[in-house]
Coordinates of C-alpha atoms in Angstrom, one line a residue:
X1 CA 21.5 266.8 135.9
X2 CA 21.0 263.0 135.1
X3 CA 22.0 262.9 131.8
X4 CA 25.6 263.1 130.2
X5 CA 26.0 266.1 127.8
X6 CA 28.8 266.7 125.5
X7 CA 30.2 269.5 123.8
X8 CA 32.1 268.4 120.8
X9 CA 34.2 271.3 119.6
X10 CA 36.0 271.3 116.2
X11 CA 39.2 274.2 116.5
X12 CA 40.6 275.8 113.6
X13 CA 37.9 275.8 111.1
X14 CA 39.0 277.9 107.8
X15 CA 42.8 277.5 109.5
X16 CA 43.1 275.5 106.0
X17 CA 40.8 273.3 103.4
X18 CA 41.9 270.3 105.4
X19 CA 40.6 270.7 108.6
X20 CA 37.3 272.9 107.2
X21 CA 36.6 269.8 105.4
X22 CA 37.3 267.6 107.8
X23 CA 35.5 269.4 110.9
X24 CA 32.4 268.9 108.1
X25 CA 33.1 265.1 107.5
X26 CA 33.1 264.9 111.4
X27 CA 29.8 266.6 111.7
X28 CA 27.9 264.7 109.1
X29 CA 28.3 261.7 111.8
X30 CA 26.4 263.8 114.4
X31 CA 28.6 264.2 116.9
X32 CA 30.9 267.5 116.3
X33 CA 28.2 270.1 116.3
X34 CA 30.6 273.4 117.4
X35 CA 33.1 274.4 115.0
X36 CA 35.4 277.3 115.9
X37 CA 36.4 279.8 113.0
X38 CA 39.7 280.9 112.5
X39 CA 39.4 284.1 110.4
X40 CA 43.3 284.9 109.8
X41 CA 44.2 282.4 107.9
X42 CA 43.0 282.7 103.4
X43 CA 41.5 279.4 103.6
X44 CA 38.6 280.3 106.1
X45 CA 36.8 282.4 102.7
X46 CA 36.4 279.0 101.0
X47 CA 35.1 277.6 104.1
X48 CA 32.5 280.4 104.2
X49 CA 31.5 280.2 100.9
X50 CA 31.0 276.3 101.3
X51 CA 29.7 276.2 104.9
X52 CA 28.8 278.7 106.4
X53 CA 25.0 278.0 106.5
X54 CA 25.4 274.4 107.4
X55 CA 21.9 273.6 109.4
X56 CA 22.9 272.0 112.8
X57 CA 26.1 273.4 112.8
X58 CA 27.0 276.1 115.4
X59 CA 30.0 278.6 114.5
X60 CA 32.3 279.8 117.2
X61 CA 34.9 282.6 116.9
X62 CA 38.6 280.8 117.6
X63 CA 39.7 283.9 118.7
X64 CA 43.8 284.3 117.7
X65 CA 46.7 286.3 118.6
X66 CA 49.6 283.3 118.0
X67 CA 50.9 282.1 115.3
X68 CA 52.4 278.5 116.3
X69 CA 54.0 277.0 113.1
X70 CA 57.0 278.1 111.2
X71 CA 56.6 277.7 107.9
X72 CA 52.7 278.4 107.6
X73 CA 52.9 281.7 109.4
X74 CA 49.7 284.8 109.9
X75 CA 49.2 288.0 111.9
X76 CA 46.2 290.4 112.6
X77 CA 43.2 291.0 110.8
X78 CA 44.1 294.9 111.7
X79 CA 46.8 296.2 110.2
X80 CA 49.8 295.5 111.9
X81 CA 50.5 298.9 113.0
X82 CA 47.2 299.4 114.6
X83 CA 48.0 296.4 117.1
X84 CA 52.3 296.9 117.3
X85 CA 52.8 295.2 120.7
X86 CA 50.8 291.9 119.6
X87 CA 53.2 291.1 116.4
X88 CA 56.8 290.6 115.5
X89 CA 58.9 292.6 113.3
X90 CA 58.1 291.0 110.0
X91 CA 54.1 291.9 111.1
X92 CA 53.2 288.2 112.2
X93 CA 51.8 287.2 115.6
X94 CA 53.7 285.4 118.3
X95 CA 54.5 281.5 118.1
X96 CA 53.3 281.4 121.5
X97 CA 51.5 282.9 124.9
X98 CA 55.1 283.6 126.5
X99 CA 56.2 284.9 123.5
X100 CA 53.4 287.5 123.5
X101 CA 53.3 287.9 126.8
X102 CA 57.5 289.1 126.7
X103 CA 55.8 292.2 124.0
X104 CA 53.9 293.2 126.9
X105 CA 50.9 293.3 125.3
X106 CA 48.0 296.0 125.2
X107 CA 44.6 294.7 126.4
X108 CA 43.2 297.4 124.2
X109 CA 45.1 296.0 121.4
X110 CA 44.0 293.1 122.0
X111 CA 40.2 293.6 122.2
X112 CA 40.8 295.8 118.8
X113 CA 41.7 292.8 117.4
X114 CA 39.4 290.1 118.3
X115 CA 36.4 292.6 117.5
X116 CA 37.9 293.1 114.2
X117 CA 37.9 289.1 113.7
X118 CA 34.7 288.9 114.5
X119 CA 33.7 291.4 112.1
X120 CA 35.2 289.9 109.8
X121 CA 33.5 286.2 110.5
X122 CA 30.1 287.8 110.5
X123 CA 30.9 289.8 107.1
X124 CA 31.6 286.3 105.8
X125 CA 28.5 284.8 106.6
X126 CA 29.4 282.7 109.5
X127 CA 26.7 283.3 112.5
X128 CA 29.0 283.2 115.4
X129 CA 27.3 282.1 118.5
X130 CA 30.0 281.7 121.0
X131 CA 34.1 282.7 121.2
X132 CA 37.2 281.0 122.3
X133 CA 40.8 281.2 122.3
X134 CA 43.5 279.8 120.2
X135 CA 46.3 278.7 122.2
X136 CA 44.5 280.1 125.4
X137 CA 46.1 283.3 125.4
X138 CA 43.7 285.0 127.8
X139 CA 46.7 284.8 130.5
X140 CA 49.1 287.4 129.0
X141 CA 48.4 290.4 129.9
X142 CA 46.9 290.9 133.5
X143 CA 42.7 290.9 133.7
X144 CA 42.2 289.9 130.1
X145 CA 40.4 286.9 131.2
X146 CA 37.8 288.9 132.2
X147 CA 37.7 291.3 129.4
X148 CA 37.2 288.5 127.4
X149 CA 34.1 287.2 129.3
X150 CA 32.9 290.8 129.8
X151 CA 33.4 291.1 125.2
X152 CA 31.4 287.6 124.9
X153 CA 28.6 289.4 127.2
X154 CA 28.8 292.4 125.5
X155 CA 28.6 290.6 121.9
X156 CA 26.0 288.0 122.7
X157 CA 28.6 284.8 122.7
X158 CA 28.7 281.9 124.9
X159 CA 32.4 282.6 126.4
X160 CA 33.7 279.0 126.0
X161 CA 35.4 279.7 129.8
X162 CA 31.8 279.9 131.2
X163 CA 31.7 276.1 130.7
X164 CA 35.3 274.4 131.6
X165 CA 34.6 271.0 132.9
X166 CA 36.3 268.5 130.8
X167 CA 35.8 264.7 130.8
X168 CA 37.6 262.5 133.6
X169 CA 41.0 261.0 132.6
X170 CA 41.6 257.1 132.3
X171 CA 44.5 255.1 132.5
X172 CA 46.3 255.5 129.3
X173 CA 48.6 252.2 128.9
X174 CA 44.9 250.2 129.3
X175 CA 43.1 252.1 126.6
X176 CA 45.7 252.5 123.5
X177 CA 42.9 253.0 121.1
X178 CA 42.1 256.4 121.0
X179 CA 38.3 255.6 120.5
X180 CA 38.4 252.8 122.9
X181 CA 40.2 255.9 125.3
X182 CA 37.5 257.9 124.7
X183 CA 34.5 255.7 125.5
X184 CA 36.3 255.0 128.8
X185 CA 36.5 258.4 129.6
X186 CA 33.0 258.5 129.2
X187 CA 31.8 255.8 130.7
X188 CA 34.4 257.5 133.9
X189 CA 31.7 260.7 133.7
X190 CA 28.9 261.2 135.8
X191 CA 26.0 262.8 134.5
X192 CA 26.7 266.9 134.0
X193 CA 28.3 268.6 130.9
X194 CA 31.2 268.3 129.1
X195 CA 33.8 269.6 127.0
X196 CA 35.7 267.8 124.6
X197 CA 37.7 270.0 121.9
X198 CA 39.4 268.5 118.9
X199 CA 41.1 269.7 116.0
X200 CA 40.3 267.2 113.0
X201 CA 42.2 267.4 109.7
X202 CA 43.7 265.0 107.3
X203 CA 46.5 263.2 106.5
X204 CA 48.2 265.5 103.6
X205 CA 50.5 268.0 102.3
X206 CA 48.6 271.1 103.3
X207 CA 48.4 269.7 107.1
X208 CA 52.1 268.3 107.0
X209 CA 53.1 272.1 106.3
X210 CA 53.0 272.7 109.7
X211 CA 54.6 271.9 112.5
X212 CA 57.9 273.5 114.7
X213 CA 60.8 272.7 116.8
X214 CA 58.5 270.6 119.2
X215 CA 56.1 268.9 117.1
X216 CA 56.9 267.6 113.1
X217 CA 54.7 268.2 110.0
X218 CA 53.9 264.3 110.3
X219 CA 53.0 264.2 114.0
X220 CA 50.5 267.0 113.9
X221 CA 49.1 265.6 110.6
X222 CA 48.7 262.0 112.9
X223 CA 47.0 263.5 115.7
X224 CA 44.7 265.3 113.7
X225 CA 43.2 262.6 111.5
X226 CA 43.7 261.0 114.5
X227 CA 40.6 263.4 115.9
X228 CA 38.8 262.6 112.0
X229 CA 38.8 259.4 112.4
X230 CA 37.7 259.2 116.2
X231 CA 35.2 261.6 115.7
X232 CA 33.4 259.4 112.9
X233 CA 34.5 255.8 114.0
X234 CA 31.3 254.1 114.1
X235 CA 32.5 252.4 117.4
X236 CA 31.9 255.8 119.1
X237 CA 28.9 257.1 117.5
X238 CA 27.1 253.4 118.2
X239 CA 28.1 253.8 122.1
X240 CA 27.0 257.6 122.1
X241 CA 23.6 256.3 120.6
X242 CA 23.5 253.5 122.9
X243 CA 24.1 255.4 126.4
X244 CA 21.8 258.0 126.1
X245 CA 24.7 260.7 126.0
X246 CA 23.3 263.9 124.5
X247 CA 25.8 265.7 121.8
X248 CA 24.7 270.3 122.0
X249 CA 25.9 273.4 120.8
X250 CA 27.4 275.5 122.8
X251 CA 24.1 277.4 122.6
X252 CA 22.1 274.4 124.1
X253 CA 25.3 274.0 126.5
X254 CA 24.6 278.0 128.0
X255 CA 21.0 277.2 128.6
X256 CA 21.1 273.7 130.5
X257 CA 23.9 275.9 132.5
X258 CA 21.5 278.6 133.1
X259 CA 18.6 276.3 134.3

């Protein structure tokens, strides 16, 4: 390859009406064209009903079995019965991939469960293209990984592990800006293909509801208009323009990796 391409991934679209509209505001500027769908959470129904035929747009399952926050809490599309060593007691998924991984979980629950998401993403209009992992869970129980892949195949997705690589790091005490960070990081590529995943949200009440022990209400609000704003800083979308870099779909992303 000789040119720089770059798959910008939004995460958690439909986790709320912040970060739907958000990941929307980001890819009006051009430059987020993936947006992975969280189907668990109530909000995502708006989001379909709003978005879900956006032209340019390409919708990815964000494929979830944990539950991070603790106030702002969901489970299985299943009912929870159907899937019993994926949830806790009170019917809600794990906070995180140790946690799940202590309920020794079934792969064939687990399988159950993503192909009942994505049933549930189609039925809603959303025409999902690819599949990831929310929290990177494929690790838990032993093989999964390549379940996973092996489901993708099966379901005609772009498995988001088929195309890892992710932009080179840079010093961070030189580059404080995040978009300034970014374009360095960038610039630090040589020519191939990308990932860059970002969650963008705003600044509010609904996005300062979550948060846990680790990370405050406030501080994942801050990083994720932190992403919004990056993502549609006109700093960023001027050097993209400029350098020839190449924003795809994780569609367009398969193909060059196929050729």
């Amino acid at each position: 390859m000789t040119t720089k391409y770059l798959i910008v991934r939004g995460d958690d679209f439909g986790n709320s009406l912040s970060s739907s509209e958000a990941i929307m505001a980001a890819h009006s500027c051009g430059l987020l064209r993936n947006a992975s769908v969280m189907v668990t959470c109530p909000a995502v129904r708006e989001a379909a009903r709003k978005y879900a035929g956006t032209p340019g747009l390409v919708f990815g399952l964000h494929a979830t079995l944990t539950s991070e926050w603790d106030n702002v809490r969901w489970g299985p599309v299943l009912p929870a019965e159907r899937v019993s060593s994926l949830v806790r007691r009170d019917g809600t998924f794990c906070q995180d991939g140790a946690e799940l991984r202590s309920l020794d979980p079934k792969p064939e629950h687990m399988l159950a469960e993503l192909q009942e998401q994505l049933h549930l993403a189609r039925r809603l209009g959303f025409d999902i293209r690819y599949a990831d992992t929310h929290m990177g869970f494929e690790w838990v129980a032993e093989g999964f990984a390549g379940m996973f892949d092996e489901w993708c195949m099966r379901e005609g997705l772009v498995s988001y592990r088929s195309i890892p690589r992710r932009l080179p790091d840079v010093d961070t005490a030189a580059h404080n800006d995040p978009v300034e960070r970014l374009i360095a990081r960038l610039e630090k590529a040589e020519p191939g293909l990308y990932t860059l995943v970002t969650h963008p949200a705003y600044n509010d009440r609904e996005t300062r509801a979550f948060g846990n022990e680790v990370y405050s209400g406030g501080t994942i609000a801050d990083e994720r208009d932190g992403d919004r704003r990056m993502l549609t800083d006109g700093r960023l979308l001027q050097y993209i323009k400029e350098s020839g870099i190449r924003p795809v779909t994780y569609v367009e992303a398969a193909q060059l990796a196929g050729a």
